[in-house]
Tab-separated table of C-alpha atoms and ligand atoms in Angstrom:
chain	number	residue	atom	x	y	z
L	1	UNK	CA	0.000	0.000	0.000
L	2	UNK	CA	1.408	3.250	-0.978
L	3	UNK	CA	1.236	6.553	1.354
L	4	UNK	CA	0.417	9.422	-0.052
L	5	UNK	CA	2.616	12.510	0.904
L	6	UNK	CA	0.666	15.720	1.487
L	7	UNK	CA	1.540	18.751	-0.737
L	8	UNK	CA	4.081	20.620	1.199
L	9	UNK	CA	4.252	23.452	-1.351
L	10	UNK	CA	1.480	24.811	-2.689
L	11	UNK	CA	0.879	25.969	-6.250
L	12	UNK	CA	1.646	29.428	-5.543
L	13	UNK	CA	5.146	28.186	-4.323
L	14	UNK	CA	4.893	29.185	-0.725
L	15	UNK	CA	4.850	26.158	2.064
L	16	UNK	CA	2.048	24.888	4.138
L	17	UNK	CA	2.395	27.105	6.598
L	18	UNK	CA	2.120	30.381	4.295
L	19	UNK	CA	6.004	30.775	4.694
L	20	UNK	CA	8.601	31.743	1.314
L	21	UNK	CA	11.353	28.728	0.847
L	22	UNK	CA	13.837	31.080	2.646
L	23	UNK	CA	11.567	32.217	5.689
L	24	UNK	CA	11.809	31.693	9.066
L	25	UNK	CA	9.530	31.007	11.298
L	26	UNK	CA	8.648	33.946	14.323
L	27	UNK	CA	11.581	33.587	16.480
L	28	UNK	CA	10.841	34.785	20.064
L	29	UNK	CA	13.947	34.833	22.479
L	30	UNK	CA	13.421	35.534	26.082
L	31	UNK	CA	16.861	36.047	28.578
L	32	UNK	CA	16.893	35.081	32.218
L	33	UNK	CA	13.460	33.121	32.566
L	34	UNK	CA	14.384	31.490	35.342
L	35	UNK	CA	15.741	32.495	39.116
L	36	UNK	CA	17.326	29.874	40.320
L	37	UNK	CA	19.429	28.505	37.580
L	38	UNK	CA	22.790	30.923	36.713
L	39	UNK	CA	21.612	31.416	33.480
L	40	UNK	CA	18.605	30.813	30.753
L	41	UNK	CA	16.672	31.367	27.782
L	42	UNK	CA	13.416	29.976	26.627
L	43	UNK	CA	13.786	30.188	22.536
L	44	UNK	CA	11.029	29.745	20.106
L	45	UNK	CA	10.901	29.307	16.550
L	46	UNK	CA	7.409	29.326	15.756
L	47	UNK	CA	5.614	26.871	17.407
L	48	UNK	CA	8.661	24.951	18.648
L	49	UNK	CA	9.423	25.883	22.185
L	50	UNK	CA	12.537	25.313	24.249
L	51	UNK	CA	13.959	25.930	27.329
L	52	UNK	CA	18.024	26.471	28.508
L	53	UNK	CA	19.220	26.835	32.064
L	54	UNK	CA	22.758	26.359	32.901
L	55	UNK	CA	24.797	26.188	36.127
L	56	UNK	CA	28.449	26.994	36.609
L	57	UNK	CA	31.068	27.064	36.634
L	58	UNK	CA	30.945	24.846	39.823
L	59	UNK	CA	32.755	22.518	41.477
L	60	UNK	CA	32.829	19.440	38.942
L	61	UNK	CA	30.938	16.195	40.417
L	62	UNK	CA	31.783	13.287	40.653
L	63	UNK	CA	35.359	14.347	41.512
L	64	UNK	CA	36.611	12.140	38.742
L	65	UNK	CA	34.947	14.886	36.212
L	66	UNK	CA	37.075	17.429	36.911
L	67	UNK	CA	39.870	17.999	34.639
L	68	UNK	CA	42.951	19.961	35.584
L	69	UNK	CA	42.977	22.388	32.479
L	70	UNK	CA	39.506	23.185	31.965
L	71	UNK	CA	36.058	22.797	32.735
L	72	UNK	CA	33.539	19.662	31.883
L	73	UNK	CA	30.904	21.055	29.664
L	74	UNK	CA	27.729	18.504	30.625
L	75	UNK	CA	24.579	18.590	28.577
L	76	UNK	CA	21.086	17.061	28.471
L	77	UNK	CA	18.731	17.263	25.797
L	78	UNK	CA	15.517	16.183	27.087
L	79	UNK	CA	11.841	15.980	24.957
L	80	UNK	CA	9.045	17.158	28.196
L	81	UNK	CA	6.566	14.170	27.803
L	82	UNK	CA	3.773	16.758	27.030
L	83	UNK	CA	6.249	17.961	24.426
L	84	UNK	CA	4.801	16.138	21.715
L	85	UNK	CA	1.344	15.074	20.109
L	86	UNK	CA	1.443	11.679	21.754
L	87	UNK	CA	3.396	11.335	25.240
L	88	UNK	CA	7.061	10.975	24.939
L	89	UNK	CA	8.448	8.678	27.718
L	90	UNK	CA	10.238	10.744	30.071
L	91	UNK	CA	13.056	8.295	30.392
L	92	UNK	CA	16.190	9.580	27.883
L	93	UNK	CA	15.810	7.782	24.436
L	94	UNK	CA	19.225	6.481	22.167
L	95	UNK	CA	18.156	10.189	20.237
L	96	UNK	CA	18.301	12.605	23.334
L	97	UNK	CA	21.514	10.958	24.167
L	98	UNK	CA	23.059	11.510	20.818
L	99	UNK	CA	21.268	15.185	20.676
L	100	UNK	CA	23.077	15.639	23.940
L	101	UNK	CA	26.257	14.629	22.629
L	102	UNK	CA	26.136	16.881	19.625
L	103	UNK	CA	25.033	19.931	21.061
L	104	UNK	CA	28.123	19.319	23.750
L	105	UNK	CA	30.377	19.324	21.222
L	106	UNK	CA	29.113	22.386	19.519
L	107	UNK	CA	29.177	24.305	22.434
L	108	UNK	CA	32.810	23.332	23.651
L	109	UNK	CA	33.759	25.003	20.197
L	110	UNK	CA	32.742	28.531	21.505
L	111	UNK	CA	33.317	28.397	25.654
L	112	UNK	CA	36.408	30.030	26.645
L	113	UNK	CA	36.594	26.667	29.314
L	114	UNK	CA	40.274	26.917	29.909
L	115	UNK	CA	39.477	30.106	32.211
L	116	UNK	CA	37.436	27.479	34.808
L	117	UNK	CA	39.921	24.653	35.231
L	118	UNK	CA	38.632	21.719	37.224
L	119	UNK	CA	34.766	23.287	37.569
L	120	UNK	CA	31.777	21.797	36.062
L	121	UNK	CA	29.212	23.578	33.808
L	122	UNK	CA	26.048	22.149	33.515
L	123	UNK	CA	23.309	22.907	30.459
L	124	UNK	CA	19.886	21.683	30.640
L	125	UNK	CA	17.641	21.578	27.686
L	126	UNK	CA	14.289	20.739	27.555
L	127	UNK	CA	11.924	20.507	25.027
L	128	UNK	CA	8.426	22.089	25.892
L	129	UNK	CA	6.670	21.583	22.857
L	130	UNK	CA	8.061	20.069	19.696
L	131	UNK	CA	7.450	21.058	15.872
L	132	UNK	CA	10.575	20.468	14.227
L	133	UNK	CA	13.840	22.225	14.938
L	134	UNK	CA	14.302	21.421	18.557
L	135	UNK	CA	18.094	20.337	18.299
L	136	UNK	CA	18.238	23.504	16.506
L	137	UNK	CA	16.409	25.713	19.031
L	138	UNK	CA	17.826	24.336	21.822
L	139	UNK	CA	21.546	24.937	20.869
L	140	UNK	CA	20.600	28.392	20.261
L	141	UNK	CA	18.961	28.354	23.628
L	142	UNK	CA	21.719	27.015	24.984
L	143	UNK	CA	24.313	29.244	23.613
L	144	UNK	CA	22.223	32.305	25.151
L	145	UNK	CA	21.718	30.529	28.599
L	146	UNK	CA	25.495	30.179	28.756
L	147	UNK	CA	26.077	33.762	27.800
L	148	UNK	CA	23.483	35.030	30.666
L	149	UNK	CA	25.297	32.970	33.258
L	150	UNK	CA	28.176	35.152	32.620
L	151	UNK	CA	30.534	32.347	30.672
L	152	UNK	CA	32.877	34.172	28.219
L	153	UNK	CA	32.254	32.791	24.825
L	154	UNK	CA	33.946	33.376	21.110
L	155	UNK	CA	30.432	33.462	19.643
L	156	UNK	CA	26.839	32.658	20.124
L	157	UNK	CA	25.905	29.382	18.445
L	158	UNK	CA	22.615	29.590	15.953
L	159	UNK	CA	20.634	26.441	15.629
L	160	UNK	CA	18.336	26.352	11.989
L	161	UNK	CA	17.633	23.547	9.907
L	162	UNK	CA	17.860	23.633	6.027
L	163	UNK	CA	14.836	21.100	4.387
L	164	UNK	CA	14.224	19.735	0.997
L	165	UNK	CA	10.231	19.602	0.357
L	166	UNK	CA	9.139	18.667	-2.916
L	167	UNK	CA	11.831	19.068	-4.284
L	168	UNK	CA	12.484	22.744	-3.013
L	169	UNK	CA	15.089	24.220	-0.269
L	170	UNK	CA	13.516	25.693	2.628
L	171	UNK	CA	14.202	27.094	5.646
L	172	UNK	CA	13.999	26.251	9.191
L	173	UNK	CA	11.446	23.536	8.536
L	174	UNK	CA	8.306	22.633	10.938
L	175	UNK	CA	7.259	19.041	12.001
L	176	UNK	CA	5.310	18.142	9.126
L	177	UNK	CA	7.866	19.326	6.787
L	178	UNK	CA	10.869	17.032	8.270
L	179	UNK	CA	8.497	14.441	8.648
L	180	UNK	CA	7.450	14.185	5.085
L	181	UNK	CA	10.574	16.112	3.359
L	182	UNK	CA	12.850	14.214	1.405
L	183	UNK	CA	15.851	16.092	3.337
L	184	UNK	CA	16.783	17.545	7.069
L	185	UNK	CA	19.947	19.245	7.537
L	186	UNK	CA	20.189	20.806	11.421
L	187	UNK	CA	23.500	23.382	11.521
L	188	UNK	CA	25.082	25.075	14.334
L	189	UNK	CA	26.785	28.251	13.272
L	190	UNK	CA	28.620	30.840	15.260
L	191	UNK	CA	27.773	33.620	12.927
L	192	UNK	CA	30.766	36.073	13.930
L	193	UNK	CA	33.628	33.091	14.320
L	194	UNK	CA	32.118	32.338	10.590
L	195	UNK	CA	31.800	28.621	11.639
L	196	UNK	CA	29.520	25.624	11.250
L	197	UNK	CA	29.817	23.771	14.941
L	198	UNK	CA	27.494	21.498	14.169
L	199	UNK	CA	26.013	19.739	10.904
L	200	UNK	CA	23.798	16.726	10.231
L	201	UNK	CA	22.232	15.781	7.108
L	202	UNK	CA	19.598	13.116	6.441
L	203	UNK	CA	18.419	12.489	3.403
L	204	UNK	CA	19.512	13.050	0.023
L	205	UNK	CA	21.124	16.512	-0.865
L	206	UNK	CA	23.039	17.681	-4.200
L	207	UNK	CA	27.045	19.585	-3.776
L	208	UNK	CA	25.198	22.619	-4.640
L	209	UNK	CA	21.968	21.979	-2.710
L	210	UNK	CA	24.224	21.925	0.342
L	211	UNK	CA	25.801	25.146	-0.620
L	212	UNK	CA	22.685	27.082	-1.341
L	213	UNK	CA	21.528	25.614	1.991
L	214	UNK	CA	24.450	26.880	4.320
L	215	UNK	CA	24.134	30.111	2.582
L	216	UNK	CA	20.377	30.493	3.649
L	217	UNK	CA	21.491	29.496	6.940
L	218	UNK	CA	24.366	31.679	7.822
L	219	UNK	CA	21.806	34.794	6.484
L	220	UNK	CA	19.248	33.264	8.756
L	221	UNK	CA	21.639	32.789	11.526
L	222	UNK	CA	22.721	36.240	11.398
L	223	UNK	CA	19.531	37.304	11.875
L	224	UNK	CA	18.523	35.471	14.627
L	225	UNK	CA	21.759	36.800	16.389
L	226	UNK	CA	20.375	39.659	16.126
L	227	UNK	CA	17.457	39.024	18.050
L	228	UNK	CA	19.321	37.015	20.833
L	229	UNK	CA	22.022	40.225	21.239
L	230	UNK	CA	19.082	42.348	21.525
L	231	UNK	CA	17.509	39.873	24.311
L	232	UNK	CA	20.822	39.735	26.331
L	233	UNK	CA	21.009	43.851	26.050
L	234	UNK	CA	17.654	44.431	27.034
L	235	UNK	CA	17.994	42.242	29.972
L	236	UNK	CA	21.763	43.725	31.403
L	237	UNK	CA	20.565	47.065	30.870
L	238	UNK	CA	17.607	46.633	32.686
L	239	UNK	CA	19.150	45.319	35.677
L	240	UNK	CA	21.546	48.467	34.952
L	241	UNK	CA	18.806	51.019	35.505
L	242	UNK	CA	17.182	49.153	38.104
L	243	UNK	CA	19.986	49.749	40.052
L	244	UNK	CA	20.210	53.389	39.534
L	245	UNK	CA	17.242	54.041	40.531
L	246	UNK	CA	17.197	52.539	44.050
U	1	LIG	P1	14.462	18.040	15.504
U	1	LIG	O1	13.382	18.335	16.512
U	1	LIG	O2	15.776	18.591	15.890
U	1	LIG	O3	14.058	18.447	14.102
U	1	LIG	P2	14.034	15.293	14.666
U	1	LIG	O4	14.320	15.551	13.219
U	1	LIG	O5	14.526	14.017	15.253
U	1	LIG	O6	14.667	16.474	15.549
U	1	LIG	O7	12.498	15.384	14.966
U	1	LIG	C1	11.647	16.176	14.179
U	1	LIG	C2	10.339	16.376	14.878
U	1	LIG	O8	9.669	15.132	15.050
U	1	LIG	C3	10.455	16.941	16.297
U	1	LIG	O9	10.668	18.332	16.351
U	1	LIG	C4	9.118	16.545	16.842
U	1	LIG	O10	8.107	17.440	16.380
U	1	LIG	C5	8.915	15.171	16.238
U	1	LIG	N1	9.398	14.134	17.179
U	1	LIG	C6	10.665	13.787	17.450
U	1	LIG	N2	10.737	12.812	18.382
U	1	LIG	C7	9.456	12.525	18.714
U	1	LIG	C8	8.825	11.612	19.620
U	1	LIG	N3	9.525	10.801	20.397
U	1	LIG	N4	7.480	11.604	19.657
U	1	LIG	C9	6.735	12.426	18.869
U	1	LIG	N5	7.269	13.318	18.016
U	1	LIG	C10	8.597	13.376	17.925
C-alpha cells in the first residue's frame, strides 16, 4: 500500500504554513526566565518551544569529572513528555543521548573553558513543545543561557535547519515538513567566528543543494543573532537602571 505525501508546497510556491522557501519562522527569544538557575533562555521558533538553564562554573561532580585544564561542559537534551502530540516517555531515548552529545560538542567550540579549570558547567535543555527544529532551538537556547550565566564565549551558536520539500530548499522547517521532506539538515553556526559547529544531514542533498543551503542558513543565523544580542542587552541594561534608581 502506498502513502500518499501531502503537498508541502502549494501551487503558488509558498509552504504549508504560508512561509517563502527562505523564511523563518517567528523567532521569540526571552533572557533570564528562570531564578534559580545561573543562566537561561526559553527560545522559540514558531511553534517549537525550548527551554536552557545552565549552572556553573561549579565545582565538577563526581570528583573524577574534573579535569585539571579546563572545565567539563555537561549537557542534556531532554523531549518534556507533554512535548509532543502523543506522550514521549520521560526516560532519555538512544536520540536525546546523541542530541546531547552533539550539542556538547558544539558548544565546547565557543566556551572560553580553559578560564574554569577543574569546575563543572552544567546545560539543561528541555523541550516544551516540539514542531521540528528542537536540536536547533535548543543549541541556540543554549548558547544564550550560557552567555546570561556570565561564561565568556567566542560566539553565540545559531541552531536552523535547512529542508528539501518537494523538491524545493527551505528554511527552518516545521514538524510536518521534516516528517514528510525528502531532506533535514540541522546546523550550528557561530555567525561572527564564521563557523559551522554542528552539521547533520539526512536524506539526500546535491554539492550545490548543500551550498545554497548553508548560505540560507548563515543569512538566517545572522539574523537570529540579532534578536538574541538584543535579548541579552535588554535584559543587562535593565538590571543596569534598576539599580540606579534605588
Ligand atoms: P528536531 O526536533 O531537531 O528536528 P528530529 O528531526 O529528530 O529532531 O524530529 C523532528 C520532529 O519530530 C520533532 O521536532 C518533533 O516534532 C517530532 N518528534 C521527534 N521525536 C518525537 C517523539 N519521540 N514523539 C513524537 N514526536 C517526535
Amino acid at each position: 500500500m502506498s502513502v500518499q505525501k501531502p503537498v508541502l508546497i502549494r501551487e503558488d510556491g509558498r509552504r504549508i504554513d504560508g512561509r517563502r522557501p527562505d523564511e523563518m519562522r517567528p523567532v521569540k527569544i526571552a533572557v533570564g526566565v528562570l531564578k534559580n538557575a545561573n543562566g537561561s533562555a526559553l527560545v522559540e521558533y514558531g511553534e517549537t518551544r525550548v527551554l536552557a538553564a545552565v549552572y556553573g562554573p561549579r565545582e565538577a561532580l563526581p570528583k573524577y569529572m574534573s579535569m585539571p585544564m579546563r572545565a567539563t561542559l555537561r549537557v542534556r537534551y531532554h523531549m518534556a513528555p507533554f512535548s509532543t502530540d502523543e506522550r514521549k516517555s520521560p526516560a532519555p531515548t538512544r536520540r536525546e543521548i546523541e542530541l546531547s552529545k552533539v550539542i556538547r560538542e558544539a558548544l565546547e567550540a565557543v566556551v572560553f573553558s580553559s578560564l574554569f579549570p577543574r569546575t563543572g558547567i552544567d546545560v539543561f535543555i528541555e523541550v516544551l513543545q516540539a514542531d521540528g527544529g528542537t536540536r536547533t532551538a535548543g543549541l541556540t537556547a543554549a548558547s544564550i543561557a550560557l552567555a546570561d550565566a556570565g561564561i565568556p564565549l567566542k560566539d553565540i551558536v545559531i541552531g536552523v535547519a535547512i529542508g528539501k520539500v518537494n523538491g524545493v530548499l527551505v528554511l527552518d522547517i516545521n514538524g510536518l515538513e521534516d516528517e514528510y521532506g525528502e531532506a533535514d539538515m540541522p546546523v550550528g553556526i557561530a555567525p561572527n567566528l564564521g563557523e559551522i559547529v554542528l552539521f547533520q544531514l539526512n536524506g539526500v542533498l546535491t554539492r550545490e543543494e548543500v551550498k545554497v543551503g548553508l548560505d540560507m542558513a548563515f543569512k538566517a543565523a545572522e539574523n537570529i543573532y540579532k534578536i538574541a544580542k538584543e535579548a541579552l542587552y535588554n535584559k543587562y541594561i535593565k538590571v543596569l537602571e534598576e539599580v540606579k534608581f534605588e
